[in-house]
Coordinates of C-alpha atoms and ligand atoms in Angstrom, one line a residue:
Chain A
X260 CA 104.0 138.8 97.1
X261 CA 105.8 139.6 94.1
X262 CA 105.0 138.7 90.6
X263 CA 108.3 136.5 89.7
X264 CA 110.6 138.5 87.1
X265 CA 110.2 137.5 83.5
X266 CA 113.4 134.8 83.4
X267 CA 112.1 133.1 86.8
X268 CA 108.2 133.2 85.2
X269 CA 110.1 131.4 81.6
X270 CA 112.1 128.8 83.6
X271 CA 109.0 127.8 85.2
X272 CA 106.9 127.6 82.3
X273 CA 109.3 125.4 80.3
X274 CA 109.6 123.2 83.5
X275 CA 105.9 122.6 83.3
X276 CA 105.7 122.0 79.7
X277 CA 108.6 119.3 80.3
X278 CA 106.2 117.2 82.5
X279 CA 103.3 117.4 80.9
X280 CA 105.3 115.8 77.9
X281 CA 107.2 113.4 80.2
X282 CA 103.7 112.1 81.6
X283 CA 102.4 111.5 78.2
X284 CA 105.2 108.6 78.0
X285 CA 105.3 107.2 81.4
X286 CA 104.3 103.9 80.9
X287 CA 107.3 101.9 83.2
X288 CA 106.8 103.4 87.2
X289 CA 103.9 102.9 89.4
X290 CA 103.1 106.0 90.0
X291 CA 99.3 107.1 89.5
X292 CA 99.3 110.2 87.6
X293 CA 95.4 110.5 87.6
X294 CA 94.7 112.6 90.4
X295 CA 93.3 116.1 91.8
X296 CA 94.3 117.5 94.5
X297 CA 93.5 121.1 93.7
X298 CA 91.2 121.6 96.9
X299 CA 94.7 121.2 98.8
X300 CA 96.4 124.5 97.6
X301 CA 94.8 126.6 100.5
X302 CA 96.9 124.4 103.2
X303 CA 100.1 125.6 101.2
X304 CA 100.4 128.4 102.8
X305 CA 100.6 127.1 106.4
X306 CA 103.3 125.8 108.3
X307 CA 103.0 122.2 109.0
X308 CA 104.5 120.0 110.9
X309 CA 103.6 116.2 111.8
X310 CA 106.6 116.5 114.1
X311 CA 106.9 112.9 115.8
X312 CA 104.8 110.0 116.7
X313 CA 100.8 110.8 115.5
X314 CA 99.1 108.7 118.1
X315 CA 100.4 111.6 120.9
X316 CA 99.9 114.8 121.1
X317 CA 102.4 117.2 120.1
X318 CA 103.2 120.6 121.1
X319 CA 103.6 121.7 117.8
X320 CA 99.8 122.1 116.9
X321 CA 100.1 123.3 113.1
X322 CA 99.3 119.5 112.4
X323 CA 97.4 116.9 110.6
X324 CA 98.0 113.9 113.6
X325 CA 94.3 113.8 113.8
X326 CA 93.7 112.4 109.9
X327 CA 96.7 110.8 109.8
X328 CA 95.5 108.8 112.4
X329 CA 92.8 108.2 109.9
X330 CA 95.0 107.3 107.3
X331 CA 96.5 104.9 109.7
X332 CA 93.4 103.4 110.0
X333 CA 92.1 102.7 107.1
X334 CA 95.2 100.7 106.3
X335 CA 95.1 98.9 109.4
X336 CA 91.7 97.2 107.7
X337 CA 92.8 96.5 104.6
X338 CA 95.8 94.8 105.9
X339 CA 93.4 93.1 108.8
X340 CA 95.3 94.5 111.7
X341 CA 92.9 95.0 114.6
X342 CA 92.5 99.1 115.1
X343 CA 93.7 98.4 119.0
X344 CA 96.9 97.0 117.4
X345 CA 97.5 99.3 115.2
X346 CA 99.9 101.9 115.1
X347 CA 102.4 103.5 112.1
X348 CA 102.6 106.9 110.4
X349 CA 103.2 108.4 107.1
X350 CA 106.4 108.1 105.8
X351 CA 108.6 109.8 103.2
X352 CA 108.3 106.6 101.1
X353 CA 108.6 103.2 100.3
X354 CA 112.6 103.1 101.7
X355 CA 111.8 105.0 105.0
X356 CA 108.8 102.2 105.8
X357 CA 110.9 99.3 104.8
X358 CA 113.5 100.8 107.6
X359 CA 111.3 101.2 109.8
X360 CA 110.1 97.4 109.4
X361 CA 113.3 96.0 109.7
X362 CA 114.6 98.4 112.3
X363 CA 111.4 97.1 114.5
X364 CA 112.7 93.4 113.6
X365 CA 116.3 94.1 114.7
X366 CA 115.2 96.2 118.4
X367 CA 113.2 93.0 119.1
X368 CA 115.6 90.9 117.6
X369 CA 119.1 92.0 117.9
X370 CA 120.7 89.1 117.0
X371 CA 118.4 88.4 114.3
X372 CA 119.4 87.3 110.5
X373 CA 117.4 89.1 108.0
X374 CA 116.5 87.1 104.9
X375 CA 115.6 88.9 101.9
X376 CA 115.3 87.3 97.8
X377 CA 117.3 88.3 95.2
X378 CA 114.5 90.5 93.8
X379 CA 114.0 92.5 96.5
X380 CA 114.4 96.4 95.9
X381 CA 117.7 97.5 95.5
X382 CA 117.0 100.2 98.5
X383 CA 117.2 97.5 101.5
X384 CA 121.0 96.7 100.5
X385 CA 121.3 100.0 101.8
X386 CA 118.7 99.7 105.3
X387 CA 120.8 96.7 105.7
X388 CA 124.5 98.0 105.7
X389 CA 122.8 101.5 107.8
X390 CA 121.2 99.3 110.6
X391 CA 124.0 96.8 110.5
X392 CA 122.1 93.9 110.9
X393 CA 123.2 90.0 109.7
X394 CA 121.5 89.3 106.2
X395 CA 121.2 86.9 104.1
X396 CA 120.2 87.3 100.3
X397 CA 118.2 84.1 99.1
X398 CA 118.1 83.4 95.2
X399 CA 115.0 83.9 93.1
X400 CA 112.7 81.7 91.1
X401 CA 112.5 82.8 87.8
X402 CA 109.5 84.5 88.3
X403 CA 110.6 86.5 90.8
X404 CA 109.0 84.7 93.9
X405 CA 111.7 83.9 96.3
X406 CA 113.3 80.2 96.0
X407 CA 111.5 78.7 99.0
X408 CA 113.7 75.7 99.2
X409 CA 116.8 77.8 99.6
X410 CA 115.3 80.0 101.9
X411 CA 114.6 76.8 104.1
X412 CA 118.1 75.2 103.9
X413 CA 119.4 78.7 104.7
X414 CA 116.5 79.2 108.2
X415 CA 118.1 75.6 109.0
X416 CA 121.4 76.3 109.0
X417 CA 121.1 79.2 111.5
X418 CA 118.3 78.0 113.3
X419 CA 119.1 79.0 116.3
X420 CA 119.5 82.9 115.3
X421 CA 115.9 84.6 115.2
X422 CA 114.5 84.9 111.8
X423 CA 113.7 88.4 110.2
X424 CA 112.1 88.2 106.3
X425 CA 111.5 90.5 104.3
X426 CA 108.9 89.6 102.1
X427 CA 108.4 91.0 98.9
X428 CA 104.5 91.5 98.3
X429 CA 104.8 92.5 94.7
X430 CA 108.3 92.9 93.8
X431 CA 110.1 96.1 92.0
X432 CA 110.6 94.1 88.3
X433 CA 108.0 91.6 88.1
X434 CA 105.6 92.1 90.5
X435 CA 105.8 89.1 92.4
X436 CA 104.4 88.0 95.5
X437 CA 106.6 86.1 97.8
X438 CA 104.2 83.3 100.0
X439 CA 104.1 84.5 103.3
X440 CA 101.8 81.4 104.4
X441 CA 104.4 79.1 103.0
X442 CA 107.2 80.9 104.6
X443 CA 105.3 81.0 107.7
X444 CA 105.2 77.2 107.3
X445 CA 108.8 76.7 106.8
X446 CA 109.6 78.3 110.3
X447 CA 107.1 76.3 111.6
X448 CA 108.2 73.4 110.3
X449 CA 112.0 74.6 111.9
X450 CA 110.9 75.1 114.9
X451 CA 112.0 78.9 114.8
X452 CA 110.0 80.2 117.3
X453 CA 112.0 83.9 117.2
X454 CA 110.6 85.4 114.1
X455 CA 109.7 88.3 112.6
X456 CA 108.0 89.1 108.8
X457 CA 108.2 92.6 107.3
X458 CA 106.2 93.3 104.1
X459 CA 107.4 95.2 101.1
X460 CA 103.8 95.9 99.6
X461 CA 105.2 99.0 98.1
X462 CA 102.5 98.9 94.8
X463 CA 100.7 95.6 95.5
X464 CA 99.7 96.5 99.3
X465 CA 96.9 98.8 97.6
X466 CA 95.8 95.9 95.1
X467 CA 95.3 93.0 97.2
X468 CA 92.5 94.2 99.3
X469 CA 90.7 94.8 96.1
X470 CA 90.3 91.4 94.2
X471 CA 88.9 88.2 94.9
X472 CA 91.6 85.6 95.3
X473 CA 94.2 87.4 96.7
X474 CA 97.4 85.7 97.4
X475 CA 98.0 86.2 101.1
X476 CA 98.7 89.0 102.8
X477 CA 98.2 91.2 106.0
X478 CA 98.7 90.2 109.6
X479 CA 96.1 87.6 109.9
X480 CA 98.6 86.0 107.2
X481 CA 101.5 86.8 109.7
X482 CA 103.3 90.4 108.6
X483 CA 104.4 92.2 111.8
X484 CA 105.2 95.4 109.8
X485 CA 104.4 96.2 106.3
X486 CA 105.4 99.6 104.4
X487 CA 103.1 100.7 101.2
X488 CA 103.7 103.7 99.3
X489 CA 101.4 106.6 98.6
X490 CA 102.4 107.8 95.4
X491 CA 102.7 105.2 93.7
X492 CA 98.9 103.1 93.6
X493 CA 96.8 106.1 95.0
X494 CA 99.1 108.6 93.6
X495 CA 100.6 111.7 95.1
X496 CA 102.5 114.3 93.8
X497 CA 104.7 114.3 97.1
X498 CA 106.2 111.2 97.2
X499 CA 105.1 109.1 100.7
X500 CA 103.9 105.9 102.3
X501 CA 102.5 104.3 105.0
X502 CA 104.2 102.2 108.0
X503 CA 102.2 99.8 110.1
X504 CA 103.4 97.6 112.7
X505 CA 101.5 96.5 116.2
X506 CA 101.0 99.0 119.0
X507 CA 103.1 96.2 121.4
X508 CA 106.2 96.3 119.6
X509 CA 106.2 100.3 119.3
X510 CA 105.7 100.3 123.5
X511 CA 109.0 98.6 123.6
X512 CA 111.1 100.4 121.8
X513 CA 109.7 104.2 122.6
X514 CA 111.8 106.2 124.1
X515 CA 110.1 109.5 125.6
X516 CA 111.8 112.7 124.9
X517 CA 111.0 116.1 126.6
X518 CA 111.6 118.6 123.2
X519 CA 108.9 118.7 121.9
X520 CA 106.6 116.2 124.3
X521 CA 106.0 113.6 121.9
X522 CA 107.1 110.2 121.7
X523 CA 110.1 109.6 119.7
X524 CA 109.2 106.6 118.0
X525 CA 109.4 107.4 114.2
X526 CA 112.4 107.8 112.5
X527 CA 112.6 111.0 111.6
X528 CA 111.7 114.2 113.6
X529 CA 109.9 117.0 111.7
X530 CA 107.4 115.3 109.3
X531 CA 105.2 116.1 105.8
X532 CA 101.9 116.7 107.2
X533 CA 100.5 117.6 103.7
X534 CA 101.1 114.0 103.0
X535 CA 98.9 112.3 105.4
X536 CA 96.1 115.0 104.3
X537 CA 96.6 114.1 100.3
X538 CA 96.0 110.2 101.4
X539 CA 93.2 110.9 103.5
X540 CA 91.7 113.6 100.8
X541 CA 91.9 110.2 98.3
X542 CA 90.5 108.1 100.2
X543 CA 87.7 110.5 101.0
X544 CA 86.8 110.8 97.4
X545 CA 87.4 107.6 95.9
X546 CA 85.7 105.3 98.8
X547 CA 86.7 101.4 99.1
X548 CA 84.2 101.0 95.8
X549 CA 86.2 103.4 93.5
X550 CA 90.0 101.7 94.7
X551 CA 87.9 98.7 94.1
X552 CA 87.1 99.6 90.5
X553 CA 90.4 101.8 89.8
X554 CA 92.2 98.2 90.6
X555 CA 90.1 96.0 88.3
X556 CA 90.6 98.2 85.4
X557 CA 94.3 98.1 85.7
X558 CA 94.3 94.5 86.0
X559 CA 92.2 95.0 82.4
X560 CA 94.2 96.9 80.8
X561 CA 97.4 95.1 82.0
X562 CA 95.8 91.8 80.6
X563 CA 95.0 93.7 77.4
X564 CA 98.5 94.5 77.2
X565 CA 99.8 90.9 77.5
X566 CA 97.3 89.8 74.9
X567 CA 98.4 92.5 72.6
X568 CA 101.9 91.6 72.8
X569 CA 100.6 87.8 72.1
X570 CA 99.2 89.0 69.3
X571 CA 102.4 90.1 67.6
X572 CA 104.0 87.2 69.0
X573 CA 105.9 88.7 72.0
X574 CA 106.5 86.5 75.1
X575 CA 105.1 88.7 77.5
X576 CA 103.8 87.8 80.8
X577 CA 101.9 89.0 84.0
X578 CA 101.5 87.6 87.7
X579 CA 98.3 86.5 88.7
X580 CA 96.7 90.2 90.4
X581 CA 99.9 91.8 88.9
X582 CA 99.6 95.3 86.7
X583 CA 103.3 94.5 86.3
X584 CA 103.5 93.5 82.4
X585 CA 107.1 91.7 81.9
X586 CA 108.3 91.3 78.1
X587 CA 111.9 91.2 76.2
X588 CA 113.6 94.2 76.5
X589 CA 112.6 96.6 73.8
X590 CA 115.2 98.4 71.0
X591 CA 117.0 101.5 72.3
X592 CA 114.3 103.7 70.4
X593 CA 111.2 102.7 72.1
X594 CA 113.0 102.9 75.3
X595 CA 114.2 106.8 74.3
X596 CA 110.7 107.5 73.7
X597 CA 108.7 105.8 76.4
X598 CA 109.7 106.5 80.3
X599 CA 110.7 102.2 81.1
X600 CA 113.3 100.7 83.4
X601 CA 114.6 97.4 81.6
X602 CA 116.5 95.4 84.1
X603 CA 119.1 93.1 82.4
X604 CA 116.9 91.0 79.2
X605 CA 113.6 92.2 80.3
X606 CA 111.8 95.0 80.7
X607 CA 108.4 95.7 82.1
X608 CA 105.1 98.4 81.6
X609 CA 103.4 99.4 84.5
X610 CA 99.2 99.7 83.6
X611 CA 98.7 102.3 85.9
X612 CA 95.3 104.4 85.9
X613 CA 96.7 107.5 83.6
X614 CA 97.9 104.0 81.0
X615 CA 94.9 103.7 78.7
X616 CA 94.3 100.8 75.9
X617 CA 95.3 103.3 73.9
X618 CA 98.6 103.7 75.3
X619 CA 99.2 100.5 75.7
X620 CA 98.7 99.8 71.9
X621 CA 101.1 102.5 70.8
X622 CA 104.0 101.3 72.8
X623 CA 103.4 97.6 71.4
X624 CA 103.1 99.0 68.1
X625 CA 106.7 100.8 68.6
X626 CA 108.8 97.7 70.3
X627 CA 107.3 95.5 67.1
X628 CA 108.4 98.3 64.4
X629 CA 111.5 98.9 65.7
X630 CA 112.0 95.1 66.0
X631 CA 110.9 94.5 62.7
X632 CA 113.6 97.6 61.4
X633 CA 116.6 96.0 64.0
X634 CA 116.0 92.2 61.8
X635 CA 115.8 93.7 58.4
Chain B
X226 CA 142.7 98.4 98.4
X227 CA 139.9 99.7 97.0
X228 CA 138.7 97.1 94.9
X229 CA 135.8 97.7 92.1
X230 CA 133.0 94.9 91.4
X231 CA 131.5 95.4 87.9
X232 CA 128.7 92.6 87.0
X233 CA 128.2 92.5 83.3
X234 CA 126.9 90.5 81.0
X235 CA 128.3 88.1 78.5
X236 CA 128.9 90.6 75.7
X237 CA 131.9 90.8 73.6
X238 CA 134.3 94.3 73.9
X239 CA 133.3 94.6 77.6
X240 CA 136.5 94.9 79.1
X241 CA 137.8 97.3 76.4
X242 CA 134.5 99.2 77.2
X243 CA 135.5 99.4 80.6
X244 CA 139.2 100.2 79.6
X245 CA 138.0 103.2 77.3
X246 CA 135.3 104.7 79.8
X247 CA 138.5 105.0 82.3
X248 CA 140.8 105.9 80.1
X249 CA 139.2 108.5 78.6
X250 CA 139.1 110.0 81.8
X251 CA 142.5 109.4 82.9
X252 CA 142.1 107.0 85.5
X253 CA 144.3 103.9 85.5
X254 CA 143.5 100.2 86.1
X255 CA 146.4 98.9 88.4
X256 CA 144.9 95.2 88.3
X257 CA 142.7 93.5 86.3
X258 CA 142.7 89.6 85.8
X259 CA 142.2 90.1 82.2
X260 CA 142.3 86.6 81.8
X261 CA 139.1 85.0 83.2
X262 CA 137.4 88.9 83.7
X263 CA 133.7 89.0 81.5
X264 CA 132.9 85.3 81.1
X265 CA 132.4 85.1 84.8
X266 CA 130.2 87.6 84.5
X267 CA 132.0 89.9 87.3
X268 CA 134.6 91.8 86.6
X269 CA 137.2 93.1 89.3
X270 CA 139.8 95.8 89.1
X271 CA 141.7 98.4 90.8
X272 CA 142.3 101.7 90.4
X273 CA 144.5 104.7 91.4
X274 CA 141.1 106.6 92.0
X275 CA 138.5 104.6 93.1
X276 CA 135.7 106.9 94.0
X277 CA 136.3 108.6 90.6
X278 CA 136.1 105.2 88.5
X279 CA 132.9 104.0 90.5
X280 CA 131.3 107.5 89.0
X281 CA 133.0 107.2 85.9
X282 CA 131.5 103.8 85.8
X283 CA 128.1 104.4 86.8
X284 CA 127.7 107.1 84.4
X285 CA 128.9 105.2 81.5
X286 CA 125.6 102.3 82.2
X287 CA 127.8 99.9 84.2
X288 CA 127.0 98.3 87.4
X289 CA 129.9 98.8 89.8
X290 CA 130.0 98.7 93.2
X291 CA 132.9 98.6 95.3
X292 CA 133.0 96.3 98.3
X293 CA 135.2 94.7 101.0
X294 CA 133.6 91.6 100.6
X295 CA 134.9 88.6 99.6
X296 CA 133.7 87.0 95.8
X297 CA 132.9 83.7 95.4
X298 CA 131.8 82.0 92.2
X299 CA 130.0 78.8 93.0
X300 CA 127.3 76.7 90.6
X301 CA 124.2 78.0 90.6
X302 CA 122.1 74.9 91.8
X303 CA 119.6 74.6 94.7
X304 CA 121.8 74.7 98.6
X305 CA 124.9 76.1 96.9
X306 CA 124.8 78.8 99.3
X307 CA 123.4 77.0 102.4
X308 CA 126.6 75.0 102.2
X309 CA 129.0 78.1 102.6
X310 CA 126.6 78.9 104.9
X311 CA 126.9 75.9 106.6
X312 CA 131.1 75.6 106.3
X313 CA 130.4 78.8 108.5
X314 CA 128.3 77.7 110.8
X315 CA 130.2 74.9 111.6
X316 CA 133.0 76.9 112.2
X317 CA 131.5 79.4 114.4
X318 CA 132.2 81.9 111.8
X319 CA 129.7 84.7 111.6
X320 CA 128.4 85.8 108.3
X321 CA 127.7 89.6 108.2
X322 CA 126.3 89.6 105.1
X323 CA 125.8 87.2 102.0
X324 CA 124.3 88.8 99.1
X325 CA 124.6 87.3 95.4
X326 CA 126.1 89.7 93.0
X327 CA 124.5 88.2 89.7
X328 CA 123.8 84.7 88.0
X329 CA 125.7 84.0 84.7
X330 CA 126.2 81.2 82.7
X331 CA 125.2 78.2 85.7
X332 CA 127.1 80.0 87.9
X333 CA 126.2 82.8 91.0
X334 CA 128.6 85.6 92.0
X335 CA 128.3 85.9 95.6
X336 CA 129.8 89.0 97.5
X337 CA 130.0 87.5 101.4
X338 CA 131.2 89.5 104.4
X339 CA 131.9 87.4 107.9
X340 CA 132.6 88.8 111.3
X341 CA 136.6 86.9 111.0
X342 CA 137.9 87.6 107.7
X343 CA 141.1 85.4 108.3
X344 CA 138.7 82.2 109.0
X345 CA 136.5 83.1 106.4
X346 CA 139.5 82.9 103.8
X347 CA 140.6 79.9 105.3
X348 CA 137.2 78.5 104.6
X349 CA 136.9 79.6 101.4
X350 CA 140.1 77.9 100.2
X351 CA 139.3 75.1 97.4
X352 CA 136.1 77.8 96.5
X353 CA 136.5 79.7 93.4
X354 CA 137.3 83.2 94.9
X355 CA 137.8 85.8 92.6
Ligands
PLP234 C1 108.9 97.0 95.9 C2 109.5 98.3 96.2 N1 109.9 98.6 97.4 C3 110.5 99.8 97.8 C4 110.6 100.8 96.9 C5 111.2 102.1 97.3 O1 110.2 103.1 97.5 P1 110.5 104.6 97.5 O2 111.2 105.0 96.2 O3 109.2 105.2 97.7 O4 111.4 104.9 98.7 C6 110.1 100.6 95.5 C7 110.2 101.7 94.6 O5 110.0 101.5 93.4 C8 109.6 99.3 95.2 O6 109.1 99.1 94.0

């Protein structure tokens, strides 16, 4: 191939040098910036396709079903779902697994009501209005955790309509964890035998498998589908996820088609196989022990930065197993220099692996200035 | 009617932020209930070019959606909405959709969608509607 001409090589050069100063800042996404996948490259020069459903054989062979199976399974045991039961692919994200969770919900239950909480991610407003399903937004606590006495005056009313929730396992602002036990127990307590619980674990699905007291989660606490991203805790520079549900409720809504002999049970045809390679390649090299280390040093540094803020006097605040640091929304300045997302009167830092102490103490250091400038 | 669903925040010079950010680029307002609009914490309007004043909006920092749905305004305490929901039920009128818009001052904004919009109105009567 050709050497790209001298404008195309500047363009490129400049675009790089943009993102390597845009990382130094990026202290308000979850996205894991500490990663190598440099033994990759070779496979970009292939082309790959994970075309379809990965647990049948396709007859496009350029492929990666095989580990992505892999991938498959080693989510299947963190979120305790028995490898017989398990089935799910790699997705294009976050949105595309949370489709597919409440997609699965509505084929089983098409007359179904889908309750969701006010802090749910803005992105299932839209699954919602594409799969046309009933739903139901329940208010939030103030800490983000859905309001579970709403939520069960809301079941009650429409008891008689099957139940789809959407639970938020570490929600988009302040990381919380809705209580799937408890909401279990409400339906119980209903009667609503129709039921159906999707998990967004987006960012916190690769944290609770790591601590000791974790609040519940997984299928043995009663998800029937649960979508967790790639890039965000293990970090990819492709965005992607993971969507598991049971192996039953695939079998009843496959359909077979003859194009390219494989099942069409994932939502979209022609698939990233690089992906499922980049999750397997992490998992490879760190091992349960390293995610289990990677996750309590975030935990440290996140408390590090709550105590920081204390120090200075700032109310800021963390969920218990949260990296999801919630404060008073910072001056302008410190939100022009650092990559955040406030949301309303609050804002939050994100202490992902590339966020050091260091960091952390430089962005407190700028929201306290530039308060201290704004009062005088 | 395409109708325009802004949730703001109590701040002073809202609407006339609003008014400027369309003006400026020619679009006109054709109804606004300047009255009650900001202190509710939701502000609807019109248009003569609705798809141009949602990007319009967007890009100046507001939240605007637009929306078929109906807005109430009820009191934010707990089972405010399981009562509309159950006015509905009793009715046998189908809610498509209920999702609250924003909380402001004791109060939720509620954007609600039903299956029979003529009985859903009728229900609503006696609700604050905006
Ligand atoms: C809790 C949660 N769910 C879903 C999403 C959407 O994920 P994606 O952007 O990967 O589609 C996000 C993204 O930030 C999120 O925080």
């Amino acid at each position: 191939m050709n050497e790209p001409n001298p404008l195309t090589r500047a363009h490129l050069d400049a675009l790089k040098r943009e993102f390597e100063e845009l990382a130094q800042r990026q202290v308000g996404y979850p996205c894991n910036q500490s990663f190598d996948y440099s033994e990759l490259t070779p496979f970009l020069e292939y082309t790959l396709n994970n075309v379809g459903d990965p647990f049948h054989d396709s007859n496009f062979r350029s492929n990666t079903h095989e580990i992505e199976r892999e991938v498959i399974a080693r989510f299947a045991s963190l979120m305790h779902l028995e490898q017989e039961q398990a089935w799910g692919y790699v997705t294009s994200g976050g949105t595309e697994g949370n489709m597919y969770g409440i997609y699965m919900g509505r084929e089983l239950f098409p007359d179904g009501v889908v309750y969701f909480s006010q802090d749910t991610h803005y992105s299932v407003l839209k699954i919602l209005r594409v799969l046309n399903v009933r739903n139901i937004m329940i208010k939030s606590q103030e800490n983000g955790e859905i309001d579970y006495e709403d939520l069960r005056e809301t079941i009650r009313i429409h008891r008689d309509a099957p139940v789809i929730f959407m639970a938020n396992i570490g929600s988009t602002m302040k990381g919380a964890v809705d209580d799937v036990s408890r909401v279990r127990g409400i339906l119980d307590d209903l009667a609503v035998t129709n039921a159906y619980i999707h998990a967004d674990a987006a960012l916190s699905g690769m944290i609770l498998p790591f601590v000791e007291e974790p609040q519940p989660y997984g299928f043995d606490a009663g998800f029937d589908s649960v979508s967790i991203s790639g890039h965000k805790l293990i970090g990819c520079p492709l965005p992607c996820g993971v969507v598991l549900t049971k192996r039953d409720y695939v079998a009843r809504i496959a359909r077979s088609i003859e194009y390219v002999g494989v099942l069409d049970t994932t939502l979209p045809g022609s698939r990233n196989a690089l992906t499922p390679l980049m999750l397997w390649y992490a998992f490879e090299r760190l091992g349960m022990d390293g995610f289990r280390e990677l996750v309590a040093e975030m935990l440290a540094v996140a408390e590090y930065a709550v105590e920081r803020f204390d120090e200075f006097g700032v109310p800021a605040w963390r969920h218990k197993n949260s990296v999801t640091v919630v404060f008073p929304r910072p001056p302008a300045e410190v939100m022009r220099k650092w990559q955040i997302a406030p949301l309303g009167d609050i804002a939050h830092i994100i202490t992902m692996p590339h966020v050091t102490r260091e960091m952390v103490n430089e962005f407190v250091d700028d929201c306290v200035k530039q308060k201290h400038k704004q009062t005088a | 009617m395409n109708r325009i669903i802004i949730t703001v925040r109590d701040e002073v010079g809202v609407i006339a932020d609003i008014s400027k950010a369309l003006a400026d680029e020619n679009i006109n307002i054709e109804a606004l209930n300047t009255e009650v609009a900001g202190e509710k914490g939701v502000v609807i309007l019109t248009t003569n070019e609705s798809d141009r004043a949602l990007r319009v909006l967007m890009n100046a920092g507001f939240r605007a959606i637009t929306d078929e749905a109906m807005i109430i305004r009820l009191r934010d305490e707990p089972g405010a909405l399981a009562k509309v929901a159950e006015k509905f039920k009793i009715a046998g009128v189908n809610i498509q959709s209920m999702h609250i818009l924003n909380r402001h001052a004791g109060y939720a904004n509620v954007a609600l969608t039903a299956d029979d919009e003529a009985k859903a109105k009728a229900l609503l009567e006696g609700e604050d509607v905006l």
